[in-house]
Every structure is written in structure tokens, then in C-alpha cells.
Amino acid sequence: MRLLSRALRLWELGTQAASRRPVSAQECLRPRSPGTRCWLSTPADGPTSSLLFQPSVTARIMRPDDANVAGNVHGGTILKMIEEAGAIISTRHCNSQDGERCVAALARVERTDFLSPMCIGEVAHVSAEITYTSKHSVEVQVHVMSENILTGNKKLTNKATLWYVPLSLKNVDKVLEVPPVVYSRQEQEEEGRKRYEAQKLERMETKGRNGDIVQPVLNPEPNTVSYSQSSLIHLVGPSDCTLHGFVHGGVTMKLMDEVAGIVAARHCKTNIVTASVDAINFHDKIRKGCVITISGRMTFTSNKSMEIEVLVDADPVVDNSQKRYRAASAFFTYVSLNQEGKSLPVPQLLPETEDEKKRFEEGKGRYLQMKAKRQGQVEPQP
């Protein structure tokens, strides 16, 4: 209670500190002369990159409705801010030359780690930068910093890489070409091309194994997959959508995180927070008027973490010509915390069916692979 009261006080003091002039969708799409460089904000010490667009920076105060009962900001709220920053800079870049106007649609989010919790009253600073372009896609890297406005202390809370594709304003199914960027080093372009090919291959592999659905089970036993699995049904309205009439990627990610959080809370019966999000793949667009079902199920648990698979299915109820389809999928990792914010042991998952046991082993493989990668990063260089 004391933590929540302090957080509320921070929020009251910081409301004006994070004020920024909002940028409308119309401003993002306003025609500009060829070669025009535009950005939301430029660092005071000058340009930091030789790319066509300088990093865009936005800021927002964290309010009580952004957080859980413990005062920690929801991971879905942060994911939505990350996507908005990426959408702004990629849409501006894709409209930086003469030609058919477009809006950038989110296609994929690479693994995103939640490095530090963010609390009510802190200011989130979100910076986005274009790091690579292919013929039909844009790679955007986003960093999120949290600022304590009483002390001025800042800390890095998130790093994310997102991929966007430009869709024509005249025809939502038409993907346009992306204006190239200028690299300061040839190695930057080569490294970006490798990342592009890797994510393209993984997207194809993920789409091929997305046929199953989450089925409810009556009277499940505790600590089983069926016991904690959860679903949320949402009718897509105008406030969820872009100018095209399809859902913002950030809206989908926020709903996915909410469902994953419910699954984790049901399994642990404690306070839980998002630790990381594996690659989120957007397989198809979700149009206004669709009914979407976001389903989550536990796939793996280690001693202090749990992996939850989240699937998004869209049902175009006003269009009889199209059947229900898989729109997005991802794996979320959560940890359990006590009242002091220290990690707690996680109840071990009890897989029952052959499919559940198979998913458990696949999740264990992902866990061990990421653990080895983290250990390799912290080892001192010879």
C-alpha cells in the first residue's frame, strides 16, 4: 500500500513533466517534398546516426490505470508504446519520397526482454530508430528508458526490434516498396540483411505450426495446462484500428500480454510480471468488426519462470466469405514475485497429454538456448 501511495504521488508531480505535443495520423501521412528529412525529436548534441531518419523520441507519464495492484506497469502497456513509436518512424520513412501514400503495418516483433520494472509516476522515454530496410520491409529498433522525476535517475527497461511493411492507403492488400536508407558503414547493411533473412525464415516456420487451438477442459487439476489456460474475446472497434480499418499491432500485443498474465497468475496465485516476450509473429491483418479470440496456455516452467503460448484467432463475423484464421502468435515469459519484489519459485507444470509433453520439451529447449545465450554474453572476453 505504501508503494502504491508513493507511486501515485510521483504521478501527480510528474503529469506536466511528460507533456508532449501529440502527433496525429494525418500529420504522419502529410505529403512532403522529395528528400525531406523529418523526425519527432533530435538529440541536443546533434545527429547520432547517418541513417535517413534520426531517432524519434516520445515520452509519457505512467498512470494508475497502466499498472497492476502492486504498482508495476503492465508489459502490454509498454509493448503498445513500443509499437506506436515504431509505427510513427516507419510510416514517416515510407512516405518520405513522392509516390503512393501508405501506412506501416507491424509484421513481427523480435524477442523483447523486460530488463527492469517501471512504476506508476515514472516517465517512459521511448526512442525508435530505423536500422535496416529491405525492398518491402523496415527494421526499427526501440529503446525504453524510465525516469524517476523526483531524482532524475534513468534506467533502461526495454529493448525491442520490430519489422514493418508499407501498405497502400488505396489498397490495404498492396505492399509498397520501401525507400532505401543511407548506412555509415557497409557492415551495417550486411548485418541487417542477415537479420532480415533470419526473421523471414523463422516466420515461415512459425506459420507452419500454428494449426492447433486451445480447447477448454472441465474440472482440471491444479498445476496442469488446462487449469490455468485462459481466453479473452474482443470485438474490434474503430478505436482499435488504423486509418486502413485494421487493428494496431500494439493493441493486439497488449491484449496478448493481458491473457498471458492471467494464465501466469492462475498458475502461481501470486503477483507476476512479464520477463520477456519471444518473437511475436503477425500472420494476417485483423479488420474492424472482427471478433478476436486471444488464448493462452502454459507450455513450460523452470524453477523461477514460466513460458506461456498466446494465440490470436480472428473471426470476420460480418464477412461470410472468409473463415476464422490465425492472426498472431507468441511466447511470453513471466516470473513470480513476493510483496518485496523478490522472485519466488514457480509451481512445476504437470503436462498430461502427449501434445502437452511435446510442447513442454520444446519450451525447455527454448529456455536452455536463451540461458546459454545470456551466459555467453556475460562471460569476460579473452
PDB file of C-alpha atoms in Angstrom, residues 173-329:
ATOM      1  CA  ASP A 173      -3.568  -5.721 -49.639  1.00  0.00           C
ATOM      2  CA  LYS A 174      -0.891  -3.971 -51.709  1.00  0.00           C
ATOM      3  CA  VAL A 175       2.606  -3.859 -50.213  1.00  0.00           C
ATOM      4  CA  LEU A 176       4.682  -0.941 -51.500  1.00  0.00           C
ATOM      5  CA  GLU A 177       8.429  -0.590 -51.890  1.00  0.00           C
ATOM      6  CA  VAL A 178      10.439   0.972 -49.070  1.00  0.00           C
ATOM      7  CA  PRO A 179      12.766   3.943 -49.722  1.00  0.00           C
ATOM      8  CA  PRO A 180      16.376   2.871 -49.022  1.00  0.00           C
ATOM      9  CA  VAL A 181      18.362   4.263 -46.113  1.00  0.00           C
ATOM     10  CA  VAL A 182      21.936   5.533 -46.052  1.00  0.00           C
ATOM     11  CA  TYR A 183      24.369   3.473 -43.972  1.00  0.00           C
ATOM     12  CA  SER A 184      27.521   4.874 -42.399  1.00  0.00           C
ATOM     13  CA  ARG A 185      29.279   1.507 -42.814  1.00  0.00           C
ATOM     14  CA  GLN A 186      28.809  -1.313 -45.305  1.00  0.00           C
ATOM     15  CA  GLU A 187      28.841  -3.765 -42.402  1.00  0.00           C
ATOM     16  CA  GLN A 188      25.582  -2.251 -41.135  1.00  0.00           C
ATOM     17  CA  GLU A 189      23.784  -3.195 -44.327  1.00  0.00           C
ATOM     18  CA  GLU A 190      25.253  -6.707 -44.355  1.00  0.00           C
ATOM     19  CA  GLU A 191      24.329  -7.322 -40.723  1.00  0.00           C
ATOM     20  CA  GLY A 192      20.817  -6.020 -41.359  1.00  0.00           C
ATOM     21  CA  ARG A 193      20.394  -8.328 -44.347  1.00  0.00           C
ATOM     22  CA  LYS A 194      21.353 -11.318 -42.173  1.00  0.00           C
ATOM     23  CA  ARG A 195      18.765 -10.318 -39.550  1.00  0.00           C
ATOM     24  CA  TYR A 196      16.158  -9.927 -42.276  1.00  0.00           C
ATOM     25  CA  GLU A 197      16.787 -13.384 -43.728  1.00  0.00           C
ATOM     26  CA  ALA A 198      16.780 -14.986 -40.271  1.00  0.00           C
ATOM     27  CA  GLN A 199      13.450 -13.481 -39.217  1.00  0.00           C
ATOM     28  CA  LYS A 200      11.906 -14.299 -42.601  1.00  0.00           C
ATOM     29  CA  LEU A 201      12.846 -17.969 -42.205  1.00  0.00           C
ATOM     30  CA  GLU A 202      11.538 -18.129 -38.644  1.00  0.00           C
ATOM     31  CA  ARG A 203       8.252 -16.513 -39.644  1.00  0.00           C
ATOM     32  CA  MET A 204       7.675 -19.216 -42.243  1.00  0.00           C
ATOM     33  CA  GLU A 205       8.480 -21.968 -39.736  1.00  0.00           C
ATOM     34  CA  THR A 206       6.160 -20.479 -37.108  1.00  0.00           C
ATOM     35  CA  LYS A 207       3.271 -20.079 -39.530  1.00  0.00           C
ATOM     36  CA  GLY A 208       3.540 -23.743 -40.455  1.00  0.00           C
ATOM     37  CA  ARG A 209       2.931 -24.975 -36.870  1.00  0.00           C
ATOM     38  CA  ASN A 210       0.023 -22.708 -35.989  1.00  0.00           C
ATOM     39  CA  GLY A 211      -2.872 -25.028 -36.753  1.00  0.00           C
ATOM     40  CA  ASP A 212      -3.895 -26.098 -33.238  1.00  0.00           C
ATOM     41  CA  ILE A 213      -6.376 -24.342 -30.960  1.00  0.00           C
ATOM     42  CA  VAL A 214      -6.881 -24.150 -27.193  1.00  0.00           C
ATOM     43  CA  GLN A 215      -9.767 -26.333 -26.041  1.00  0.00           C
ATOM     44  CA  PRO A 216     -11.473 -25.896 -22.612  1.00  0.00           C
ATOM     45  CA  VAL A 217     -11.421 -28.787 -20.129  1.00  0.00           C
ATOM     46  CA  LEU A 218     -13.958 -29.390 -17.332  1.00  0.00           C
ATOM     47  CA  ASN A 219     -12.719 -29.688 -13.712  1.00  0.00           C
ATOM     48  CA  PRO A 220      -8.973 -29.580 -14.430  1.00  0.00           C
ATOM     49  CA  GLU A 221      -6.422 -30.451 -11.758  1.00  0.00           C
ATOM     50  CA  PRO A 222      -4.171 -27.695 -10.265  1.00  0.00           C
ATOM     51  CA  ASN A 223      -0.800 -27.077 -11.955  1.00  0.00           C
ATOM     52  CA  THR A 224      -1.965 -28.643 -15.202  1.00  0.00           C
ATOM     53  CA  VAL A 225      -2.126 -26.854 -18.540  1.00  0.00           C
ATOM     54  CA  SER A 226      -5.920 -26.940 -18.537  1.00  0.00           C
ATOM     55  CA  TYR A 227      -6.146 -25.425 -15.053  1.00  0.00           C
ATOM     56  CA  SER A 228      -4.573 -22.085 -15.986  1.00  0.00           C
ATOM     57  CA  GLN A 229      -5.369 -21.782 -19.695  1.00  0.00           C
ATOM     58  CA  SER A 230      -7.440 -18.673 -20.444  1.00  0.00           C
ATOM     59  CA  SER A 231      -9.168 -16.899 -23.307  1.00  0.00           C
ATOM     60  CA  LEU A 232     -10.367 -13.372 -23.973  1.00  0.00           C
ATOM     61  CA  ILE A 233     -12.909 -12.431 -26.644  1.00  0.00           C
ATOM     62  CA  HIS A 234     -12.776  -8.907 -28.056  1.00  0.00           C
ATOM     63  CA  LEU A 235     -14.867  -7.136 -30.688  1.00  0.00           C
ATOM     64  CA  VAL A 236     -12.600  -4.943 -32.824  1.00  0.00           C
ATOM     65  CA  GLY A 237     -13.906  -1.373 -32.841  1.00  0.00           C
ATOM     66  CA  PRO A 238     -12.806   1.854 -34.564  1.00  0.00           C
ATOM     67  CA  SER A 239     -10.619   2.916 -31.621  1.00  0.00           C
ATOM     68  CA  ASP A 240      -8.543  -0.258 -32.076  1.00  0.00           C
ATOM     69  CA  CYS A 241      -7.794   0.413 -35.743  1.00  0.00           C
ATOM     70  CA  THR A 242      -5.598   2.403 -38.101  1.00  0.00           C
ATOM     71  CA  LEU A 243      -6.817   4.592 -40.968  1.00  0.00           C
ATOM     72  CA  HIS A 244      -6.985   1.403 -43.003  1.00  0.00           C
ATOM     73  CA  GLY A 245      -9.533  -0.137 -40.670  1.00  0.00           C
ATOM     74  CA  PHE A 246      -7.317  -2.921 -39.335  1.00  0.00           C
ATOM     75  CA  VAL A 247      -6.054  -3.376 -35.785  1.00  0.00           C
ATOM     76  CA  HIS A 248      -2.956  -1.601 -34.467  1.00  0.00           C
ATOM     77  CA  GLY A 249      -0.218  -4.111 -33.662  1.00  0.00           C
ATOM     78  CA  GLY A 250       0.184  -2.504 -30.236  1.00  0.00           C
ATOM     79  CA  VAL A 251      -3.481  -3.154 -29.387  1.00  0.00           C
ATOM     80  CA  THR A 252      -3.065  -6.841 -30.234  1.00  0.00           C
ATOM     81  CA  MET A 253       0.129  -7.130 -28.198  1.00  0.00           C
ATOM     82  CA  LYS A 254      -1.482  -5.508 -25.161  1.00  0.00           C
ATOM     83  CA  LEU A 255      -4.378  -7.993 -25.275  1.00  0.00           C
ATOM     84  CA  MET A 256      -1.924 -10.876 -25.679  1.00  0.00           C
ATOM     85  CA  ASP A 257       0.015  -9.762 -22.617  1.00  0.00           C
ATOM     86  CA  GLU A 258      -3.193  -9.479 -20.581  1.00  0.00           C
ATOM     87  CA  VAL A 259      -4.151 -13.065 -21.370  1.00  0.00           C
ATOM     88  CA  ALA A 260      -0.631 -14.346 -20.676  1.00  0.00           C
ATOM     89  CA  GLY A 261      -0.700 -12.527 -17.341  1.00  0.00           C
ATOM     90  CA  ILE A 262      -3.989 -14.200 -16.398  1.00  0.00           C
ATOM     91  CA  VAL A 263      -2.539 -17.623 -17.206  1.00  0.00           C
ATOM     92  CA  ALA A 264       0.564 -16.923 -15.098  1.00  0.00           C
ATOM     93  CA  ALA A 265      -1.463 -15.561 -12.156  1.00  0.00           C
ATOM     94  CA  ARG A 266      -3.799 -18.554 -12.179  1.00  0.00           C
ATOM     95  CA  HIS A 267      -0.846 -20.922 -12.134  1.00  0.00           C
ATOM     96  CA  CYS A 268       1.133 -19.156  -9.364  1.00  0.00           C
ATOM     97  CA  LYS A 269      -1.557 -17.393  -7.303  1.00  0.00           C
ATOM     98  CA  THR A 270       0.964 -14.568  -6.709  1.00  0.00           C
ATOM     99  CA  ASN A 271       1.975 -11.231  -8.175  1.00  0.00           C
ATOM    100  CA  ILE A 272       3.512 -11.825 -11.602  1.00  0.00           C
ATOM    101  CA  VAL A 273       5.389  -9.639 -14.116  1.00  0.00           C
ATOM    102  CA  THR A 274       6.421 -10.008 -17.746  1.00  0.00           C
ATOM    103  CA  ALA A 275      10.080 -11.036 -18.008  1.00  0.00           C
ATOM    104  CA  SER A 276      10.371 -11.313 -21.794  1.00  0.00           C
ATOM    105  CA  VAL A 277       8.434 -11.855 -24.993  1.00  0.00           C
ATOM    106  CA  ASP A 278       9.694 -14.216 -27.648  1.00  0.00           C
ATOM    107  CA  ALA A 279       9.163 -13.220 -31.262  1.00  0.00           C
ATOM    108  CA  ILE A 280       5.588 -12.083 -31.940  1.00  0.00           C
ATOM    109  CA  ASN A 281       4.527 -13.009 -35.460  1.00  0.00           C
ATOM    110  CA  PHE A 282       1.605 -11.279 -37.155  1.00  0.00           C
ATOM    111  CA  HIS A 283       0.379 -13.745 -39.765  1.00  0.00           C
ATOM    112  CA  ASP A 284      -2.563 -11.783 -41.143  1.00  0.00           C
ATOM    113  CA  LYS A 285      -4.366  -8.474 -40.735  1.00  0.00           C
ATOM    114  CA  ILE A 286      -7.340  -8.130 -38.368  1.00  0.00           C
ATOM    115  CA  ARG A 287     -10.084  -5.907 -39.748  1.00  0.00           C
ATOM    116  CA  LYS A 288     -12.546  -3.675 -37.936  1.00  0.00           C
ATOM    117  CA  GLY A 289     -15.671  -5.613 -36.966  1.00  0.00           C
ATOM    118  CA  CYS A 290     -13.862  -8.922 -36.446  1.00  0.00           C
ATOM    119  CA  VAL A 291     -14.259 -10.858 -33.218  1.00  0.00           C
ATOM    120  CA  ILE A 292     -10.850 -11.944 -31.986  1.00  0.00           C
ATOM    121  CA  THR A 293     -10.162 -14.716 -29.504  1.00  0.00           C
ATOM    122  CA  ILE A 294      -6.882 -14.442 -27.603  1.00  0.00           C
ATOM    123  CA  SER A 295      -5.990 -17.774 -25.988  1.00  0.00           C
ATOM    124  CA  GLY A 296      -3.116 -18.543 -23.644  1.00  0.00           C
ATOM    125  CA  ARG A 297      -1.740 -21.770 -22.230  1.00  0.00           C
ATOM    126  CA  MET A 298       1.250 -22.714 -20.102  1.00  0.00           C
ATOM    127  CA  THR A 299       3.880 -24.628 -22.068  1.00  0.00           C
ATOM    128  CA  PHE A 300       6.915 -24.808 -19.756  1.00  0.00           C
ATOM    129  CA  THR A 301       8.088 -23.923 -16.255  1.00  0.00           C
ATOM    130  CA  SER A 302      11.607 -23.678 -14.854  1.00  0.00           C
ATOM    131  CA  ASN A 303      12.364 -23.073 -11.174  1.00  0.00           C
ATOM    132  CA  LYS A 304      11.591 -19.349 -11.363  1.00  0.00           C
ATOM    133  CA  SER A 305       9.974 -18.683 -14.737  1.00  0.00           C
ATOM    134  CA  MET A 306       7.087 -19.866 -16.865  1.00  0.00           C
ATOM    135  CA  GLU A 307       6.514 -19.805 -20.607  1.00  0.00           C
ATOM    136  CA  ILE A 308       3.045 -19.108 -21.967  1.00  0.00           C
ATOM    137  CA  GLU A 309       1.984 -19.554 -25.573  1.00  0.00           C
ATOM    138  CA  VAL A 310      -0.554 -16.984 -26.792  1.00  0.00           C
ATOM    139  CA  LEU A 311      -2.596 -17.444 -29.977  1.00  0.00           C
ATOM    140  CA  VAL A 312      -4.829 -14.862 -31.636  1.00  0.00           C
ATOM    141  CA  ASP A 313      -7.657 -16.052 -33.899  1.00  0.00           C
ATOM    142  CA  ALA A 314      -9.863 -13.676 -35.882  1.00  0.00           C
ATOM    143  CA  ASP A 315     -13.452 -14.376 -36.874  1.00  0.00           C
ATOM    144  CA  PRO A 316     -14.819 -11.979 -39.556  1.00  0.00           C
ATOM    145  CA  VAL A 317     -18.436 -12.288 -38.419  1.00  0.00           C
ATOM    146  CA  VAL A 318     -19.714  -9.684 -40.917  1.00  0.00           C
ATOM    147  CA  ASP A 319     -17.987 -11.374 -43.875  1.00  0.00           C
ATOM    148  CA  ASN A 320     -19.340 -14.818 -44.736  1.00  0.00           C
ATOM    149  CA  SER A 321     -16.755 -15.265 -47.480  1.00  0.00           C
ATOM    150  CA  GLN A 322     -13.854 -15.568 -45.024  1.00  0.00           C
ATOM    151  CA  LYS A 323     -13.380 -18.222 -42.366  1.00  0.00           C
ATOM    152  CA  ARG A 324     -11.791 -17.950 -38.926  1.00  0.00           C
ATOM    153  CA  TYR A 325      -7.997 -17.638 -39.208  1.00  0.00           C
ATOM    154  CA  ARG A 326      -4.843 -17.401 -37.101  1.00  0.00           C
ATOM    155  CA  ALA A 327      -3.754 -13.767 -36.914  1.00  0.00           C
ATOM    156  CA  ALA A 328      -0.837 -13.740 -34.460  1.00  0.00           C
ATOM    157  CA  SER A 329       1.175 -15.937 -32.091  1.00  0.00           C
TER     158      SER A 329
END
